[in-house]
Short mmCIF file of C-alpha atoms in Angstrom, two decimals:
data_model
loop_
_atom_site.label_atom_id
_atom_site.label_comp_id
_atom_site.label_asym_id
_atom_site.label_seq_id
_atom_site.Cartn_x
_atom_site.Cartn_y
_atom_site.Cartn_z
CA UNK A 242 133.28 43.93 128.77
CA UNK A 243 133.63 45.87 131.98
CA UNK A 244 132.28 44.07 135.12
CA UNK A 245 129.14 46.25 135.13
CA UNK A 246 128.63 46.48 131.40
CA UNK A 247 125.55 44.19 131.32
CA UNK A 248 124.13 44.60 134.75
CA UNK A 249 120.73 46.23 135.25
CA UNK A 250 121.41 46.91 138.92
CA UNK A 251 124.33 46.36 141.33
CA UNK A 252 124.44 42.93 143.01
CA UNK A 253 124.68 42.41 146.74
CA UNK A 254 128.24 41.95 148.19
CA UNK A 255 127.61 38.23 148.43
CA UNK A 256 125.00 35.82 146.99
CA UNK A 257 124.34 32.18 147.66
CA UNK A 258 122.95 30.31 144.75
CA UNK A 259 121.22 27.17 146.11
CA UNK A 260 119.07 24.36 144.71
CA UNK A 261 121.55 23.46 141.86
CA UNK A 262 120.38 20.12 140.60
CA UNK A 263 123.64 19.45 138.66
CA UNK A 264 126.79 21.68 138.94
CA UNK A 265 129.52 21.34 136.32
CA UNK A 266 132.67 22.71 138.06
CA UNK A 267 135.47 21.74 135.64
CA UNK A 268 137.51 21.41 138.68
CA UNK A 269 139.28 17.99 138.96
CA UNK A 270 138.78 17.89 142.75
CA UNK A 271 135.09 18.81 142.69
CA UNK A 272 133.86 17.23 139.47
CA UNK A 273 130.12 17.29 138.89
CA UNK A 274 128.08 17.96 142.03
CA UNK A 275 124.38 17.37 142.76
CA UNK A 276 122.14 19.35 145.14
CA UNK A 277 124.86 21.89 145.23
CA UNK A 278 125.34 25.57 146.14
CA UNK A 279 127.76 28.29 145.13
CA UNK A 280 128.58 31.46 147.04
CA UNK A 281 129.61 34.48 145.02
CA UNK A 282 131.37 37.29 146.93
CA UNK A 283 132.26 40.52 145.05
CA UNK A 284 133.74 39.24 141.76
CA UNK A 285 134.98 35.84 142.99
CA UNK A 286 133.56 32.45 143.85
CA UNK A 287 133.86 32.22 147.69
CA UNK A 288 132.56 28.68 148.31
CA UNK A 289 131.28 25.57 146.51
CA UNK A 290 129.60 22.54 148.03
CA UNK A 291 126.33 20.84 149.03
CA UNK A 292 123.31 23.03 149.45
CA UNK A 293 122.76 21.87 153.00
CA UNK A 294 126.18 23.06 154.05
CA UNK A 295 126.11 26.49 152.30
CA UNK A 296 127.13 29.41 154.39
CA UNK A 297 124.78 32.44 154.65
CA UNK A 298 125.20 35.46 152.35
CA UNK A 299 123.70 38.86 151.82
CA UNK A 300 121.24 37.47 149.18
CA UNK A 301 120.03 34.04 148.20
CA UNK A 302 118.87 32.66 144.83
CA UNK A 303 117.20 29.19 144.70
CA UNK A 304 117.58 27.85 141.13
CA UNK A 305 115.00 25.11 141.69
CA UNK A 306 116.97 22.12 140.63
CA UNK A 307 118.39 23.56 137.48
CA UNK A 308 121.78 22.83 136.01
CA UNK A 309 124.64 25.37 136.43
CA UNK A 310 127.78 25.64 134.39
CA UNK A 311 130.79 28.02 134.24
CA UNK A 312 129.94 30.81 131.81
CA UNK A 313 130.89 30.21 128.26
CA UNK A 314 134.39 31.34 127.30
CA UNK A 315 134.30 32.45 123.67
CA UNK A 316 137.95 32.61 122.75
CA UNK A 317 137.56 33.63 119.03
CA UNK A 318 135.31 36.41 117.77
CA UNK A 319 135.51 39.34 115.32
CA UNK A 320 133.07 41.89 116.70
CA UNK A 321 134.51 45.29 115.86
CA UNK A 322 132.80 45.71 112.39
CA UNK A 323 130.16 47.56 110.43
CA UNK A 324 127.63 46.22 107.96
CA UNK A 325 126.83 42.67 107.18
CA UNK A 326 127.41 40.22 104.28
CA UNK A 327 123.97 38.79 103.71
CA UNK A 328 124.44 38.73 100.03
CA UNK A 329 127.65 36.72 100.32
CA UNK A 330 125.89 34.28 102.63
CA UNK A 331 123.05 33.80 100.16
CA UNK A 332 125.47 33.25 97.35
CA UNK A 333 127.27 30.53 99.38
CA UNK A 334 123.98 28.84 100.14
CA UNK A 335 123.39 28.81 96.41
CA UNK A 336 126.59 26.94 95.85
CA UNK A 337 129.36 29.47 95.51
CA UNK A 338 132.57 28.59 97.42
CA UNK A 339 133.89 30.59 100.32
CA UNK A 340 137.01 32.73 99.74
CA UNK A 341 139.02 34.57 102.37
CA UNK A 342 138.77 37.73 100.13
CA UNK A 343 135.20 38.42 101.24
CA UNK A 344 136.79 40.06 104.31
CA UNK A 345 137.51 43.05 102.12
CA UNK A 346 133.73 43.89 101.98
CA UNK A 347 133.59 44.31 105.79
CA UNK A 348 136.90 46.25 105.81
CA UNK A 349 135.39 48.86 103.49
CA UNK A 350 132.22 49.26 105.65
CA UNK A 351 134.28 49.36 108.88
CA UNK A 352 136.55 52.03 107.67
CA UNK A 353 133.58 54.09 106.67
CA UNK A 354 131.86 53.80 110.06
CA UNK A 355 132.28 56.25 112.92
CA UNK A 356 133.63 55.31 116.26
CA UNK A 357 130.23 55.55 118.01
CA UNK A 358 128.63 53.19 115.44
CA UNK A 359 131.53 50.58 115.88
CA UNK A 360 131.23 50.75 119.54
CA UNK A 361 127.48 50.50 119.63
CA UNK A 362 127.56 47.45 117.41
CA UNK A 363 130.21 45.78 119.56
CA UNK A 364 128.24 46.43 122.80
CA UNK A 365 125.02 45.12 121.19
CA UNK A 366 126.80 41.75 120.24
CA UNK A 367 128.42 41.51 123.66
CA UNK A 368 124.95 42.02 125.28
CA UNK A 369 123.54 39.29 122.90
CA UNK A 370 126.34 36.92 123.86
CA UNK A 371 125.88 37.62 127.59
CA UNK A 372 122.15 36.83 127.53
CA UNK A 373 123.14 33.33 126.21
CA UNK A 374 125.64 32.64 128.92
CA UNK A 375 128.95 33.96 127.51
CA UNK A 376 130.84 35.61 130.37
CA UNK A 377 134.35 35.83 128.98
CA UNK A 378 134.98 36.87 125.41
CA UNK A 379 137.93 37.60 123.13
CA UNK A 380 137.52 39.80 120.12
CA UNK A 381 139.92 40.81 117.27
CA UNK A 382 140.71 43.75 115.07
CA UNK A 383 141.27 42.97 111.47
CA UNK A 384 138.51 44.96 109.59
CA UNK A 385 140.54 48.22 109.51
CA UNK A 386 143.89 47.24 107.96
CA UNK A 387 145.36 50.70 108.31
CA UNK A 388 147.30 51.99 111.30
CA UNK A 389 144.50 54.39 112.28
CA UNK A 390 141.62 51.91 111.79
CA UNK A 391 143.37 48.98 113.40
CA UNK A 392 144.31 51.21 116.41
CA UNK A 393 140.73 52.57 116.86
CA UNK A 394 139.33 49.05 116.59
CA UNK A 395 141.66 47.77 119.35
CA UNK A 396 140.98 50.89 121.49
CA UNK A 397 137.21 50.35 121.20
CA UNK A 398 137.47 46.63 121.92
CA UNK A 399 139.70 47.17 124.91
CA UNK A 400 136.94 49.18 126.65
CA UNK A 401 134.57 46.20 126.52
CA UNK A 402 136.07 42.88 125.79
CA UNK A 403 137.93 40.59 128.19
CA UNK A 404 140.71 39.93 125.68
CA UNK A 405 141.76 41.86 122.55
CA UNK A 406 143.80 40.36 119.70
CA UNK A 407 145.56 42.33 117.00
CA UNK A 408 144.70 40.93 113.56
CA UNK A 409 146.27 43.37 111.15
CA UNK A 410 147.37 40.21 109.31
CA UNK A 411 143.78 39.29 108.47
CA UNK A 412 144.13 40.05 104.72
CA UNK A 413 146.28 42.19 102.43
CA UNK A 414 144.06 45.16 101.68
CA UNK A 415 143.11 45.64 98.02
CA UNK A 416 145.69 47.59 96.13
CA UNK A 417 148.52 47.05 98.68
CA UNK A 418 151.81 45.41 97.99
CA UNK A 419 152.02 42.24 100.08
CA UNK A 420 155.50 42.62 101.38
CA UNK A 421 155.09 46.27 102.10
CA UNK A 422 151.90 45.48 104.00
CA UNK A 423 153.74 42.71 106.07
CA UNK A 424 156.35 45.33 106.86
CA UNK A 425 153.59 47.58 108.19
CA UNK A 426 151.95 44.80 110.27
CA UNK A 427 155.26 43.90 111.81
CA UNK A 428 156.30 47.52 112.36
CA UNK A 429 154.31 50.72 112.77
CA UNK A 430 150.91 49.12 112.93
CA UNK A 431 152.02 46.70 115.60
CA UNK A 432 153.56 49.49 117.68
CA UNK A 433 150.36 51.49 117.42
CA UNK A 434 148.00 48.66 118.33
CA UNK A 435 150.05 46.89 121.01
CA UNK A 436 149.10 49.12 123.90
CA UNK A 437 145.46 47.98 123.55
CA UNK A 438 146.00 44.29 122.80
CA UNK A 439 147.20 41.22 124.66
CA UNK A 440 147.43 38.97 121.63
CA UNK A 441 148.34 39.03 117.91
CA UNK A 442 146.96 36.72 115.23
CA UNK A 443 147.72 35.87 111.61
CA UNK A 444 145.49 34.33 108.93
CA UNK A 445 147.93 31.70 107.53
CA UNK A 446 145.98 30.54 104.55
CA UNK A 447 145.83 30.59 100.74
CA UNK A 448 144.46 34.02 99.82
CA UNK A 449 145.85 35.64 103.06
CA UNK A 450 149.44 35.09 104.31
CA UNK A 451 151.87 32.34 103.43
CA UNK A 452 154.10 30.38 105.83
CA UNK A 453 157.13 32.78 105.60
CA UNK A 454 155.04 35.88 105.93
CA UNK A 455 153.03 34.38 108.86
CA UNK A 456 156.17 33.30 110.67
CA UNK A 457 157.60 36.78 110.44
CA UNK A 458 154.42 38.29 111.84
CA UNK A 459 154.30 35.80 114.74
CA UNK A 460 157.91 36.48 115.62
CA UNK A 461 157.42 40.24 115.50
CA UNK A 462 154.35 40.08 117.77
CA UNK A 463 156.16 37.82 120.26
CA UNK A 464 159.08 40.11 120.39
CA UNK A 465 156.73 42.99 121.10
CA UNK A 466 155.46 41.13 124.16
CA UNK A 467 152.10 39.90 122.71
CA UNK A 468 150.78 36.38 123.06
CA UNK A 469 150.35 34.62 119.74
CA UNK A 470 147.42 32.92 118.03
CA UNK A 471 147.03 31.57 114.48
CA UNK A 472 144.19 31.15 112.06
CA UNK A 473 145.18 27.86 110.36
CA UNK A 474 144.14 24.95 108.24
CA UNK A 475 140.64 26.36 107.49
CA UNK A 476 140.48 26.01 103.67
CA UNK A 477 142.86 23.11 103.20
CA UNK A 478 145.83 21.36 104.65
CA UNK A 479 148.55 23.89 105.18
CA UNK A 480 151.35 25.14 107.49
CA UNK A 481 149.19 26.91 110.02
CA UNK A 482 149.14 24.17 112.72
CA UNK A 483 152.90 23.48 112.50
CA UNK A 484 153.67 27.23 112.51
CA UNK A 485 151.46 27.71 115.62
CA UNK A 486 153.13 24.81 117.59
CA UNK A 487 156.61 25.82 116.46
CA UNK A 488 155.96 29.46 117.56
CA UNK A 489 154.50 28.53 120.88
CA UNK A 490 151.06 29.87 119.99
CA UNK A 491 148.33 29.76 122.68
CA UNK A 492 145.97 28.41 120.02
CA UNK A 493 145.51 27.59 116.38
CA UNK A 494 141.93 28.18 115.26
CA UNK A 495 139.82 26.44 112.70
CA UNK A 496 141.78 23.14 112.31
CA UNK A 497 139.32 21.95 109.68
CA UNK A 498 141.87 20.12 107.50
CA UNK A 499 144.53 18.18 109.45
CA UNK A 500 147.19 15.69 108.65
CA UNK A 501 148.26 12.97 111.10
CA UNK A 502 151.39 15.13 111.67
CA UNK A 503 149.28 18.09 112.60
CA UNK A 504 147.27 16.08 115.09
CA UNK A 505 150.38 14.58 116.61
CA UNK A 506 151.94 18.10 116.88
CA UNK A 507 148.89 19.49 118.69
CA UNK A 508 148.68 16.49 120.98
CA UNK A 509 152.30 16.86 122.06
CA UNK A 510 152.17 20.67 122.58
CA UNK A 511 150.48 23.26 124.78
CA UNK A 512 148.82 24.82 121.74
CA UNK A 513 145.04 24.60 121.89
CA UNK A 514 143.02 23.46 118.88
CA UNK A 515 140.16 25.93 118.78
CA UNK A 516 137.30 24.60 116.64
CA UNK A 517 134.75 26.84 115.03
CA UNK A 518 131.82 24.66 113.99
CA UNK A 519 129.41 27.50 113.19
CA UNK A 520 131.93 28.71 110.69
CA UNK A 521 132.36 25.28 109.11
CA UNK A 522 128.62 25.03 108.70
CA UNK A 523 128.18 28.54 107.35
CA UNK A 524 131.05 28.07 104.75
CA UNK A 525 129.96 24.55 103.88
CA UNK A 526 133.36 23.17 104.87
CA UNK A 527 133.75 19.78 106.61
CA UNK A 528 133.41 19.87 110.34
CA UNK A 529 136.77 19.88 112.23
CA UNK A 530 137.89 16.56 113.45
CA UNK A 531 137.01 17.04 117.22
CA UNK A 532 136.88 13.34 118.12
CA UNK A 533 140.12 12.62 116.50
CA UNK A 534 141.90 15.50 118.23
CA UNK A 535 140.40 14.64 121.60
CA UNK A 536 141.31 10.99 121.32
CA UNK A 537 144.86 11.95 120.33
CA UNK A 538 145.21 14.00 123.58
CA UNK A 539 145.13 17.42 122.01
CA UNK A 540 143.47 20.25 124.04
CA UNK A 541 140.21 21.18 122.33
CA UNK A 542 138.30 24.49 122.64
CA UNK A 543 135.07 25.59 121.02
CA UNK A 544 134.37 29.09 120.04
CA UNK A 545 131.77 30.97 117.94
CA UNK A 546 133.98 32.85 115.53
CA UNK A 547 131.19 35.50 115.51
CA UNK A 548 131.78 37.69 112.48
CA UNK A 549 129.55 39.14 109.74
CA UNK A 550 130.85 37.01 106.94
CA UNK A 551 131.56 33.38 107.75
CA UNK A 552 129.89 32.82 111.16
CA UNK A 553 127.31 35.45 112.17
CA UNK A 554 126.30 33.88 115.51
CA UNK A 555 127.18 34.47 119.17
CA UNK A 556 125.51 31.27 120.36
CA UNK A 557 127.98 29.03 122.17
CA UNK A 558 125.21 26.65 122.86
CA UNK A 559 124.77 26.09 119.08
CA UNK A 560 128.50 25.30 118.91
CA UNK A 561 128.20 22.82 121.77
CA UNK A 562 125.14 21.11 120.24
CA UNK A 563 126.92 20.81 116.96
CA UNK A 564 130.05 19.33 118.52
CA UNK A 565 127.93 16.75 120.20
CA UNK A 566 125.46 15.87 117.41
CA UNK A 567 127.86 16.11 114.44
CA UNK A 568 131.52 16.13 115.67
CA UNK A 569 131.56 13.16 118.03
CA UNK A 570 132.13 14.79 121.35
CA UNK A 571 130.19 13.83 124.39
CA UNK A 572 128.17 16.52 126.20
CA UNK A 573 130.73 16.70 128.98
CA UNK A 574 133.55 17.06 126.52
CA UNK A 575 131.83 19.79 124.51
CA UNK A 576 130.88 21.81 127.57
CA UNK A 577 134.51 21.59 128.84
CA UNK A 578 135.74 22.77 125.41
CA UNK A 579 133.31 25.72 125.48
CA UNK A 580 134.33 26.69 128.93
CA UNK A 581 137.69 25.41 130.36
CA UNK A 582 138.98 24.84 126.79
CA UNK A 583 138.46 28.44 125.88
CA UNK A 584 139.96 29.60 129.14
CA UNK A 585 143.09 27.62 128.35
CA UNK A 586 143.25 29.13 124.82
CA UNK A 587 143.25 32.52 126.55
CA UNK A 588 145.68 31.55 129.32
CA UNK A 589 142.94 32.33 131.84
CA UNK A 590 142.39 28.81 133.25
CA UNK A 591 144.58 28.95 136.35
CA UNK A 592 145.16 31.06 139.38
CA UNK A 593 143.10 33.68 141.10
CA UNK A 594 140.18 34.91 138.94
CA UNK A 595 140.37 31.95 136.57
CA UNK A 596 137.45 31.55 134.15
CA UNK A 597 135.79 28.41 132.69
CA UNK A 598 135.74 26.84 136.18
CA UNK A 599 133.64 27.02 139.31
CA UNK A 600 135.79 26.78 142.42
CA UNK A 601 136.79 29.07 145.29
CA UNK A 602 138.85 31.90 143.94
CA UNK A 603 137.64 31.59 140.38
CA UNK A 604 135.91 34.53 138.74
CA UNK A 605 132.25 34.66 139.75
CA UNK A 606 130.85 33.62 136.42
CA UNK A 607 127.82 31.19 136.36
CA UNK A 608 125.42 30.07 133.63
CA UNK A 609 122.05 28.60 134.85
CA UNK A 610 120.17 26.46 132.42
CA UNK A 611 116.40 26.13 132.41
CA UNK A 612 117.02 22.37 132.45
CA UNK A 613 118.01 19.68 134.93
CA UNK A 614 121.28 18.78 133.22
CA UNK A 615 123.81 20.02 130.71
CA UNK A 616 122.67 17.13 128.49
CA UNK A 617 119.67 19.23 127.41
CA UNK A 618 122.05 21.55 125.54
CA UNK A 619 122.32 18.79 122.86
CA UNK A 620 119.15 16.89 123.68
CA UNK A 621 117.06 20.01 122.94
CA UNK A 622 119.13 21.80 120.26
CA UNK A 623 118.10 25.23 119.37
CA UNK A 624 115.91 25.81 122.42
CA UNK A 625 116.91 28.92 124.37
CA UNK A 626 117.85 27.27 127.75
CA UNK A 627 119.70 30.13 129.51
CA UNK A 628 117.79 31.02 132.69
CA UNK A 629 120.19 33.21 134.60
CA UNK A 630 123.79 34.53 134.13
CA UNK A 631 126.27 35.98 136.66
CA UNK A 632 129.38 37.67 135.30
CA UNK A 633 132.07 38.86 137.74
CA UNK A 634 129.47 38.48 140.54
CA UNK A 635 126.89 40.70 138.76
CA UNK A 636 123.66 39.14 137.59
CA UNK A 637 123.33 40.11 133.96
CA UNK A 638 120.29 38.03 133.22
#
């Protein structure tokens, strides 16, 4: 997403947002403020404090006592694709189990689509996410699985998404030899995609890539200068979490089935446990153990896993409500995980231009709820509560 991608018109140079009934800052020094104001200047937050002390600005918006949060940070999506998998979803709802091999259906349709169609579909989903308060979003390749198709997916994603992840190691394409394909993922494909991506990922799971193959892919990506992420422990206990921690991955995503050793490893590392509750529900898996991870001291993020097969939603609010109502997190914890937690999983939580936080110097991303507090995200599940959104200082809703 470019800064102006979702803006109907250019914003003033500076805007003061006043009348904030409850402001969740995620800043340890600021905490949660009441009767607050925020000044946005260009693409940064310039000032945060009490409404009565707010400095003047070129424009003013009074939000009338509504709650304001940092924009959602969706750190795990798969939005460069064509087609859908409605029939597969219906079959799962009728009792058929989820298998990783369903990805091949989307691969075939994505390969057959033109660049314009893939880009239009990506932009439509980014717009949909932005209208619901998502202001920073990662997306992956992984539905091409050839050098040409992975490269064009990354190139298209890089024009619009905040972060791009290379996921050539999503699945071994039908008819390919596994070891030869791993060679390709670690070699020529990686070299072709790397200029457009900041991250690499591997689906370390039965039906995808085993521990030895995954470790090789992670090492190759790190040697090429990419940050590392891992899909792990989605379909059963497995090596994904330990591989991620051992390899210094920024995050391990899914974490549905965890041993005590996995939880301990996450709690004693900088690797973020990114939980994908919409995916767990759509695939009829158990929900990831959010409370257990949080209490152990692991860093928890929530993300949508938006994709056409196992989690076709861009609603971070749905993920937050699920985390509160069914996974044992408090509203404050779930909101933190969907904002600051996602930012940490993307290594965008500190310094100038940080996301997932409202403080001076942070990126000017705000999500205004049509509600007096963030509690309404879980108190009124399913209700569209987004009232206004600023992204990089531009009002996009």
